[in-house]
Short mmCIF file of C-alpha atoms and ligand atoms in Angstrom, two decimals:
data_model
loop_
_atom_site.label_atom_id
_atom_site.label_comp_id
_atom_site.label_asym_id
_atom_site.label_seq_id
_atom_site.Cartn_x
_atom_site.Cartn_y
_atom_site.Cartn_z
CA MET A 1 -2.54 119.50 -22.88
CA SER A 2 -1.60 116.04 -25.06
CA THR A 3 0.60 113.89 -22.81
CA PRO A 4 4.32 112.88 -23.40
CA SER A 5 5.37 109.01 -23.17
CA CYS A 6 7.93 109.84 -20.82
CA TRP A 7 6.22 112.78 -18.07
CA SER A 8 8.80 113.11 -15.97
CA ASP A 9 10.96 113.77 -19.04
CA VAL A 10 8.78 116.33 -19.41
CA ILE A 11 8.59 117.64 -15.88
CA PHE A 12 12.20 117.75 -15.52
CA GLU A 13 13.38 119.27 -18.64
CA ALA A 14 10.80 122.65 -18.19
CA ILE A 15 11.44 122.68 -14.15
CA GLU A 16 15.50 122.71 -14.95
CA ARG A 17 14.15 125.19 -17.34
CA ILE A 18 12.48 127.37 -15.28
CA ARG A 19 15.50 127.16 -12.59
CA ASP A 20 17.72 128.12 -15.34
CA GLU A 21 16.01 131.87 -15.44
CA GLY A 22 16.21 131.90 -12.11
CA ALA A 23 12.75 131.26 -11.58
CA THR A 24 11.33 129.82 -8.28
CA VAL A 25 9.39 126.54 -9.09
CA LEU A 26 7.02 124.47 -6.43
CA LEU A 27 6.47 121.15 -6.32
CA LEU A 28 3.02 121.05 -5.05
CA GLU A 29 0.57 119.28 -4.27
CA GLN A 30 -3.01 120.46 -6.90
CA HIS A 31 -5.37 121.68 -3.43
CA ALA A 32 -2.01 124.90 -2.66
CA LEU A 33 -4.18 128.00 -3.14
CA ALA A 34 -1.80 129.47 -1.34
CA ALA A 35 1.52 128.74 -3.50
CA TYR A 36 0.06 130.38 -7.04
CA GLU A 37 -0.37 133.39 -4.22
CA ILE A 38 4.01 133.45 -3.79
CA ALA A 39 5.10 130.98 -6.87
CA ASP A 40 6.25 132.34 -9.61
CA TYR A 41 6.44 128.84 -11.74
CA LEU A 42 3.68 126.37 -10.57
CA TYR A 43 4.36 122.69 -11.91
CA VAL A 44 0.80 120.89 -10.75
CA SER A 45 1.30 116.75 -10.68
CA GLU A 46 -1.11 113.81 -9.92
CA PHE A 47 0.88 110.86 -10.23
CA GLY A 48 3.46 111.63 -11.61
CA LYS A 49 1.15 113.30 -14.67
CA LEU A 50 1.42 117.54 -15.43
CA ASN A 51 -1.68 118.92 -15.27
CA MET A 52 -0.35 122.83 -14.97
CA LEU A 53 3.12 123.63 -15.29
CA GLY A 54 2.74 127.99 -16.01
CA ASP A 55 3.76 130.96 -14.78
CA ALA A 56 0.69 131.63 -11.69
CA PRO A 57 -0.26 134.55 -11.62
CA LYS A 58 -1.96 133.71 -15.42
CA LEU A 59 -2.08 130.37 -13.82
CA LEU A 60 -4.77 131.03 -11.41
CA GLU A 61 -6.80 133.60 -13.40
CA GLU A 62 -7.98 130.44 -15.60
CA SER A 63 -7.96 128.15 -13.33
CA PHE A 64 -7.93 126.48 -10.18
CA VAL A 65 -7.10 122.97 -10.84
CA THR A 66 -9.43 120.73 -8.58
CA ALA A 67 -9.10 116.11 -9.34
CA ALA A 68 -12.38 116.91 -9.95
CA ASN A 69 -12.07 118.70 -13.84
CA LEU A 70 -8.63 116.02 -13.84
CA GLU A 71 -10.81 113.49 -15.26
CA GLY A 72 -14.28 112.79 -14.52
CA HIS A 73 -14.70 110.47 -11.14
CA LEU A 74 -13.32 110.39 -7.83
CA VAL A 75 -12.08 107.21 -6.23
CA LYS A 76 -9.75 107.08 -2.50
CA ALA A 77 -5.70 106.63 -2.48
CA ILE A 78 -3.90 106.80 0.73
CA VAL A 79 -0.94 109.77 -0.81
CA TYR A 80 2.43 110.61 -0.22
CA ASP A 81 3.90 113.76 -1.42
CA VAL A 82 7.22 113.09 -0.46
CA VAL A 83 9.60 110.33 1.37
CA GLY A 84 8.55 110.05 4.29
CA ALA A 85 5.43 112.11 4.87
CA PRO A 86 2.43 111.08 5.98
CA ALA A 87 0.68 108.24 3.53
CA LEU A 88 -3.28 109.97 3.43
CA VAL A 89 -6.21 109.31 2.01
CA ARG A 90 -7.31 111.72 -0.70
CA ASP A 91 -9.83 111.68 -4.30
CA VAL A 92 -7.42 110.86 -7.07
CA ALA A 93 -8.94 111.47 -10.20
CA GLU A 94 -9.63 107.19 -11.89
CA PRO A 95 -6.85 106.39 -13.33
CA ASP A 96 -6.98 105.95 -17.26
CA CYS A 97 -6.61 102.51 -18.79
CA PRO A 98 -3.51 101.50 -20.93
CA GLU A 99 -4.39 99.62 -23.88
CA ASP A 100 -3.00 96.08 -23.52
CA GLY A 101 -3.87 97.23 -19.62
CA ALA A 102 -6.18 96.26 -17.13
CA VAL A 103 -7.97 98.69 -14.36
CA ILE A 104 -8.15 96.38 -11.30
CA THR A 105 -11.41 97.33 -8.14
CA VAL A 106 -9.19 96.45 -5.16
CA ARG A 107 -10.92 94.19 -2.98
CA ALA A 108 -7.80 93.33 -0.67
CA THR A 109 -4.20 94.80 -0.20
CA GLY A 110 -1.18 93.21 1.16
CA VAL A 111 0.87 96.02 3.97
CA CYS A 112 4.00 94.64 3.12
CA ARG A 113 7.87 96.27 4.30
CA SER A 114 8.54 96.74 0.77
CA ASP A 115 6.47 99.26 0.58
CA TRP A 116 8.34 100.16 3.48
CA HIS A 117 11.75 100.64 2.45
CA ALA A 118 10.29 102.84 -0.37
CA TRP A 119 8.25 105.25 1.78
CA ARG A 120 11.43 105.77 3.50
CA GLY A 121 12.87 106.61 0.09
CA HIS A 122 14.95 103.14 0.01
CA GLU A 123 13.87 103.20 -3.89
CA ALA A 124 13.19 106.13 -5.68
CA VAL A 125 9.13 106.33 -6.40
CA PRO A 126 7.64 108.88 -8.72
CA LEU A 127 6.08 111.33 -5.91
CA PRO A 128 3.73 111.92 -4.69
CA HIS A 129 3.25 108.03 -4.54
CA ILE A 130 0.25 105.50 -3.65
CA PRO A 131 1.88 102.24 -2.42
CA GLY A 132 0.23 98.98 -2.39
CA HIS A 133 1.46 96.16 -4.56
CA GLU A 134 0.10 93.10 -3.53
CA PHE A 135 -3.43 92.64 -4.38
CA ALA A 136 -6.31 91.01 -5.65
CA GLY A 137 -10.29 91.92 -7.17
CA VAL A 138 -12.46 92.32 -9.58
CA ILE A 139 -11.12 93.86 -13.11
CA ALA A 140 -13.55 97.35 -14.07
CA ALA A 141 -11.92 98.53 -17.02
CA VAL A 142 -9.51 96.73 -20.09
CA GLY A 143 -7.77 97.70 -22.65
CA ALA A 144 -8.54 97.01 -26.72
CA GLN A 145 -5.69 94.52 -26.61
CA VAL A 146 -6.50 93.24 -23.21
CA ARG A 147 -7.78 89.30 -24.71
CA GLY A 148 -7.89 86.77 -22.21
CA PHE A 149 -10.09 89.35 -19.53
CA ALA A 150 -12.85 91.11 -18.94
CA PRO A 151 -14.28 92.90 -16.65
CA GLY A 152 -15.62 91.70 -13.83
CA ASP A 153 -12.89 89.00 -13.71
CA ARG A 154 -12.00 87.84 -10.74
CA VAL A 155 -7.96 89.05 -10.32
CA THR A 156 -4.55 89.32 -9.37
CA ALA A 157 -0.84 89.78 -9.85
CA PRO A 158 2.21 89.69 -9.20
CA PHE A 159 4.45 92.34 -7.61
CA VAL A 160 6.56 92.57 -10.76
CA ASN A 161 5.05 92.69 -14.08
CA GLY A 162 6.99 91.88 -17.44
CA CYS A 163 6.64 93.80 -20.70
CA GLY A 164 6.01 90.63 -22.60
CA ARG A 165 7.85 91.07 -25.34
CA CYS A 166 11.88 90.20 -24.13
CA GLU A 167 13.64 87.22 -24.94
CA TRP A 168 13.28 86.47 -20.65
CA CYS A 169 8.86 87.37 -20.71
CA ARG A 170 9.04 84.96 -23.50
CA ALA A 171 10.70 82.29 -21.73
CA GLY A 172 8.44 82.92 -19.09
CA ASP A 173 10.71 84.81 -15.86
CA ALA A 174 9.23 87.73 -16.56
CA GLN A 175 10.72 88.43 -12.60
CA ILE A 176 13.76 89.55 -13.52
CA CYS A 177 12.42 90.65 -17.26
CA PRO A 178 14.53 94.83 -17.99
CA ASN A 179 11.69 96.75 -18.74
CA GLN A 180 9.16 95.29 -15.90
CA THR A 181 6.21 97.96 -13.76
CA GLN A 182 6.00 97.39 -10.61
CA PRO A 183 2.88 99.24 -9.44
CA GLY A 184 3.15 101.22 -5.36
CA PHE A 185 6.60 100.98 -7.54
CA SER A 186 6.67 102.56 -10.40
CA HIS A 187 3.31 103.58 -10.98
CA PRO A 188 0.30 104.11 -8.95
CA GLY A 189 -0.38 100.46 -6.62
CA SER A 190 -2.96 98.68 -4.73
CA PHE A 191 -3.78 101.52 -1.80
CA ALA A 192 -6.53 102.84 -3.50
CA GLU A 193 -10.12 101.86 -4.97
CA ARG A 194 -8.08 101.11 -8.28
CA VAL A 195 -4.71 100.32 -9.22
CA VAL A 196 -4.10 99.33 -13.13
CA VAL A 197 -1.90 96.94 -14.25
CA ARG A 198 0.37 96.76 -17.72
CA VAL A 199 0.38 94.53 -19.85
CA ALA A 200 -2.45 92.18 -18.80
CA ASP A 201 -3.02 89.14 -20.29
CA VAL A 202 1.21 88.63 -19.27
CA ASN A 203 0.21 89.86 -15.79
CA LEU A 204 -3.35 89.55 -14.80
CA VAL A 205 -3.28 85.65 -13.04
CA ARG A 206 -7.29 84.48 -12.58
CA LEU A 207 -8.33 83.36 -9.12
CA PRO A 208 -10.09 79.95 -8.26
CA ASP A 209 -13.89 80.24 -7.37
CA GLU A 210 -11.81 78.72 -4.11
CA LEU A 211 -10.18 81.72 -3.02
CA ASP A 212 -10.85 84.34 -1.43
CA PHE A 213 -9.89 88.21 -2.10
CA VAL A 214 -7.49 87.80 1.45
CA SER A 215 -6.26 85.49 1.16
CA ALA A 216 -5.22 86.46 -3.02
CA ALA A 217 -4.45 89.40 -1.58
CA ALA A 218 -1.62 87.37 0.28
CA LEU A 219 -0.37 85.92 -2.61
CA GLY A 220 1.47 88.59 -5.09
CA CYS A 221 4.64 89.10 -2.94
CA ARG A 222 5.66 87.10 0.10
CA PHE A 223 3.16 84.19 -1.09
CA ALA A 224 4.90 84.09 -4.89
CA THR A 225 8.00 84.79 -3.60
CA ALA A 226 8.36 81.86 -1.48
CA PHE A 227 6.92 79.59 -3.01
CA ARG A 228 9.81 79.93 -5.76
CA ALA A 229 12.82 80.39 -3.53
CA LEU A 230 11.44 76.91 -2.40
CA THR A 231 10.38 75.19 -5.76
CA ALA A 232 12.89 76.69 -8.36
CA TYR A 233 16.69 76.50 -7.17
CA ARG A 234 16.28 72.93 -5.44
CA ARG A 235 13.53 71.35 -5.22
CA VAL A 236 12.59 69.94 -1.62
CA GLU A 237 12.22 66.70 -0.99
CA PRO A 238 10.46 65.44 1.48
CA GLU A 239 12.54 64.53 4.46
CA ASP A 240 14.79 68.18 3.12
CA TRP A 241 15.66 69.98 6.51
CA VAL A 242 14.25 73.97 5.26
CA VAL A 243 16.08 76.37 7.03
CA VAL A 244 14.27 79.95 7.04
CA PHE A 245 15.45 83.49 8.73
CA GLY A 246 13.17 86.10 9.29
CA CYS A 247 9.89 84.72 9.91
CA GLY A 248 7.66 88.39 8.75
CA GLY A 249 5.71 87.76 5.64
CA VAL A 250 7.96 86.06 3.48
CA GLY A 251 9.71 84.19 5.69
CA LEU A 252 5.63 81.31 7.60
CA SER A 253 4.33 81.62 3.71
CA ALA A 254 8.30 79.67 3.20
CA ILE A 255 7.95 77.85 6.07
CA MET A 256 4.02 77.04 5.09
CA ILE A 257 5.03 75.87 1.81
CA ALA A 258 8.61 73.28 3.30
CA ARG A 259 6.11 71.66 5.35
CA ALA A 260 3.93 71.13 2.14
CA LEU A 261 5.93 69.57 0.24
CA GLY A 262 7.11 67.70 3.96
CA ALA A 263 9.83 69.01 4.59
CA ARG A 264 11.52 69.71 8.61
CA VAL A 265 11.76 72.98 9.43
CA ILE A 266 13.66 75.36 11.26
CA GLY A 267 12.04 79.14 12.08
CA VAL A 268 14.62 81.47 13.04
CA ASP A 269 13.72 85.25 14.65
CA LEU A 270 14.35 87.54 16.88
CA SER A 271 10.85 87.89 17.76
CA ALA A 272 8.65 85.51 21.03
CA ALA A 273 5.54 86.84 18.54
CA ALA A 274 7.43 85.93 14.89
CA ARG A 275 8.26 82.55 16.39
CA ALA A 276 4.89 81.32 18.34
CA ARG A 277 3.54 82.22 14.22
CA ALA A 278 6.02 79.89 13.24
CA ALA A 279 5.50 76.98 15.92
CA GLU A 280 2.22 77.40 15.01
CA LEU A 281 3.24 77.06 11.34
CA ASP A 282 5.27 73.48 12.52
CA ALA A 283 8.67 74.87 12.59
CA VAL A 284 10.82 73.98 14.82
CA ALA A 285 11.85 78.00 16.33
CA ILE A 286 14.83 79.55 17.26
CA ASP A 287 15.40 82.54 18.76
CA VAL A 288 18.46 83.92 16.50
CA ALA A 289 21.34 83.67 19.78
CA GLU A 290 20.95 79.98 18.85
CA THR A 291 21.92 79.68 16.22
CA SER A 292 24.85 77.43 15.05
CA THR A 293 24.38 75.26 17.15
CA ALA A 294 20.24 74.88 17.47
CA ILE A 295 21.06 73.88 13.64
CA ALA A 296 23.67 71.82 13.74
CA GLU A 297 22.40 69.47 16.35
CA LEU A 298 18.94 69.25 14.46
CA THR A 299 19.70 68.50 10.83
CA GLY A 300 23.69 66.38 11.76
CA ALA A 301 24.74 67.45 8.89
CA GLY A 302 23.19 70.80 8.39
CA ALA A 303 20.46 72.12 5.97
CA HIS A 304 19.88 71.02 2.42
CA LEU A 305 18.10 74.35 1.94
CA THR A 306 18.15 77.72 3.70
CA ILE A 307 16.25 81.83 2.68
CA ASP A 308 17.28 84.44 4.23
CA ALA A 309 14.26 86.42 4.23
CA VAL A 310 15.30 89.36 6.33
CA GLY A 311 18.12 90.66 4.37
CA SER A 312 21.96 92.01 5.94
CA ALA A 313 24.81 90.65 6.09
CA ALA A 314 24.12 88.89 9.78
CA THR A 315 21.64 86.09 8.57
CA ALA A 316 22.64 86.04 5.29
CA LEU A 317 25.83 84.85 6.22
CA ALA A 318 24.93 83.29 8.79
CA ALA A 319 22.22 80.70 6.63
CA VAL A 320 24.80 80.12 4.41
CA SER A 321 27.10 78.00 7.18
CA VAL A 322 24.75 76.30 8.24
CA LEU A 323 24.36 74.99 4.44
CA ARG A 324 25.61 70.53 3.81
CA ARG A 325 27.28 70.01 1.46
CA GLY A 326 25.42 70.94 -1.79
CA GLY A 327 23.26 72.68 -0.08
CA GLN A 328 21.68 75.73 -1.72
CA HIS A 329 20.75 78.95 -0.64
CA VAL A 330 18.11 81.15 -1.47
CA GLN A 331 18.75 84.78 -1.02
CA VAL A 332 15.12 86.60 -0.38
CA GLY A 333 15.27 89.25 0.93
CA LEU A 334 16.80 92.62 0.07
CA MET A 335 20.23 93.84 0.38
CA LEU A 336 20.32 97.76 1.09
CA ASP A 337 23.43 100.15 1.66
CA ALA A 338 25.75 98.79 3.11
CA ASP A 339 25.04 94.95 2.66
CA ALA A 340 24.58 95.01 -0.77
CA LEU A 341 28.36 93.90 -1.09
CA ALA A 342 27.98 91.74 2.78
CA PRO A 343 30.85 88.74 2.80
CA LEU A 344 30.07 85.08 2.44
CA PRO A 345 32.23 82.66 2.96
CA TRP A 346 33.96 81.46 -0.89
CA GLU A 347 36.12 78.61 0.24
CA LEU A 348 33.61 76.95 1.90
CA LEU A 349 31.12 77.92 -1.66
CA VAL A 350 34.04 76.18 -3.39
CA ALA A 351 35.25 72.92 -0.95
CA GLN A 352 31.38 71.92 0.13
CA GLU A 353 29.48 73.62 -3.40
CA LEU A 354 27.18 75.85 -2.05
CA ARG A 355 24.69 77.50 -4.30
CA VAL A 356 24.13 80.98 -3.76
CA ALA A 357 20.89 82.55 -5.73
CA GLY A 358 18.69 85.66 -5.81
CA SER A 359 15.00 85.37 -5.95
CA HIS A 360 12.44 88.52 -6.69
CA GLY A 361 9.42 87.54 -7.45
CA MET A 362 8.00 85.12 -9.63
CA SER A 363 6.29 85.82 -13.02
CA ALA A 364 2.30 85.61 -13.62
CA ALA A 365 3.15 81.81 -15.46
CA ASP A 366 4.05 80.72 -12.55
CA TYR A 367 0.96 81.12 -10.39
CA PRO A 368 -0.65 77.96 -11.58
CA ALA A 369 1.61 75.04 -10.03
CA MET A 370 0.73 76.99 -6.18
CA LEU A 371 -2.35 77.92 -6.46
CA GLY A 372 -3.17 74.50 -7.92
CA MET A 373 -1.42 73.66 -4.51
CA ILE A 374 -3.52 75.25 -2.62
CA THR A 375 -6.76 75.02 -4.60
CA ASP A 376 -6.13 70.82 -3.59
CA GLY A 377 -6.44 71.85 0.22
CA LEU A 378 -1.82 71.35 0.67
CA LEU A 379 -2.24 74.80 1.66
CA ASP A 380 -4.50 77.16 3.56
CA LEU A 381 -3.29 80.68 2.83
CA ARG A 382 -5.37 82.08 5.22
CA GLY A 383 -2.59 80.43 8.31
CA LEU A 384 -0.40 83.10 7.20
CA ILE A 385 -3.56 86.45 7.99
CA ALA A 386 -2.20 87.97 11.38
CA GLU A 387 -4.44 90.51 10.81
CA ARG A 388 -8.01 92.68 8.73
CA ILE A 389 -7.65 96.21 8.09
CA PRO A 390 -9.82 98.97 6.57
CA LEU A 391 -8.62 100.35 3.17
CA GLN A 392 -8.32 103.97 4.34
CA LYS A 393 -5.90 102.17 6.95
CA ALA A 394 -3.14 100.71 5.34
CA GLY A 395 -0.54 103.90 5.04
CA THR A 396 -0.77 103.57 9.15
CA ALA A 397 -0.24 100.37 8.94
CA MET A 398 2.68 100.75 6.87
CA MET A 399 4.25 104.02 8.98
CA ALA A 400 4.08 101.87 11.83
CA MET A 401 6.87 99.34 10.89
CA ASP A 402 9.17 101.65 11.95
CA ASN A 403 10.30 99.25 13.88
CA PRO A 404 12.02 96.67 12.87
CA VAL A 405 11.03 93.98 15.28
CA ALA A 406 7.24 93.36 14.03
CA THR A 407 4.12 93.91 17.06
CA ARG A 408 2.31 91.06 15.37
CA ALA A 409 4.31 89.23 13.96
CA GLY A 410 2.34 87.61 9.59
CA ILE A 411 0.78 90.06 7.08
CA THR A 412 -1.91 92.25 7.94
CA VAL A 413 -4.04 92.29 5.38
CA ALA A 414 -6.80 96.07 4.54
CA VAL A 415 -9.74 95.51 2.75
CA SER A 416 -12.54 97.21 1.26
CA ASP A 417 -14.95 98.26 1.89
CA THR A 418 -16.67 95.69 -0.57
CA GLY A 419 -15.80 93.17 1.43
CA GLY A 420 -12.41 90.39 0.85
ZN1 ZN B 1 5.38 92.76 -0.91
ZN1 ZN B 2 10.03 91.63 -20.45
#
């Protein structure tokens, strides 16, 4: 079977055609032998690729598909078949290497609330799906067009990967590329032994020797996002007041970076455990209930820069409201559902020239400045990591995020058997 450029279009057109004929269509994974006996037609998928589609009794005669006869080698991955279904360890086919991409052997991968959002259906992903978008590892293979990287290189990648050709990519802003790909969202992610990075020359980042895989896995999403939020819109100066709403992965990263830049930092969170972590990172930690009075008392005229790492109407409004005149708010937390149109105090925005910006990760082009601060010893990522778990437990950790108040503050990193 040849490979069309867009599998999902082919699959959905074929399914529509079959349904129009009044037949039963089952969407299933490859081991469900029983389905061969009850369905008229079958669609068997492997990570968005169509492997079999057609008349069930005939297919049953011809062959029984297993992962082993798809591509050759098998690797372990954590997969869910439908939104909200258990994410379980499974054997999957070794991924193909794109001509311009690379296959990475995953050594460590962060478990992030964004993975949970996709799993819960807040963001559409191709199904079945492998989560995971913040990883570090070693290149296993590169495509023929890749010039700057080779097998054996230690690398990481941002969670947004650019096409490398559009005006935004050419300007170094791959994080807002309209043709972006995101491992763990647009294609299979890093809760697996192997992950694919497309347009490798644009999107891979070589790891300095002194940076271990576990620390590097914490960079690709939350830390890079925090770094950009603190440096892209208003460069934080020593003695500035920075207020961070939400002391999870992004928030704790922001606190650490802001402190390293010399700012005075306030961390706001509902969770006592998260506040304790913020305090360990040398922030003044306050409860949500005390927000406006405590911040006014501490800062006098208000905050120079606020970051909402939670993503809610209430925290965004609070963060904008505690700015000093001319202050900058950076919205990092995703604003979902009703919060997508959350109100802001526009009168203050105009009269006090407050600035509000969104921030969406960081491109590989901006990594050197961040890596420089790390290798110079200004930032120690190990302080952010709350827990190390085996790679095969990454799905369980993601599903445990159903509990909205984190029992553990900080980043959970899943590490392969071969070590972080
Ligand atoms: Zn993430
Ligand atoms: Zn682009």
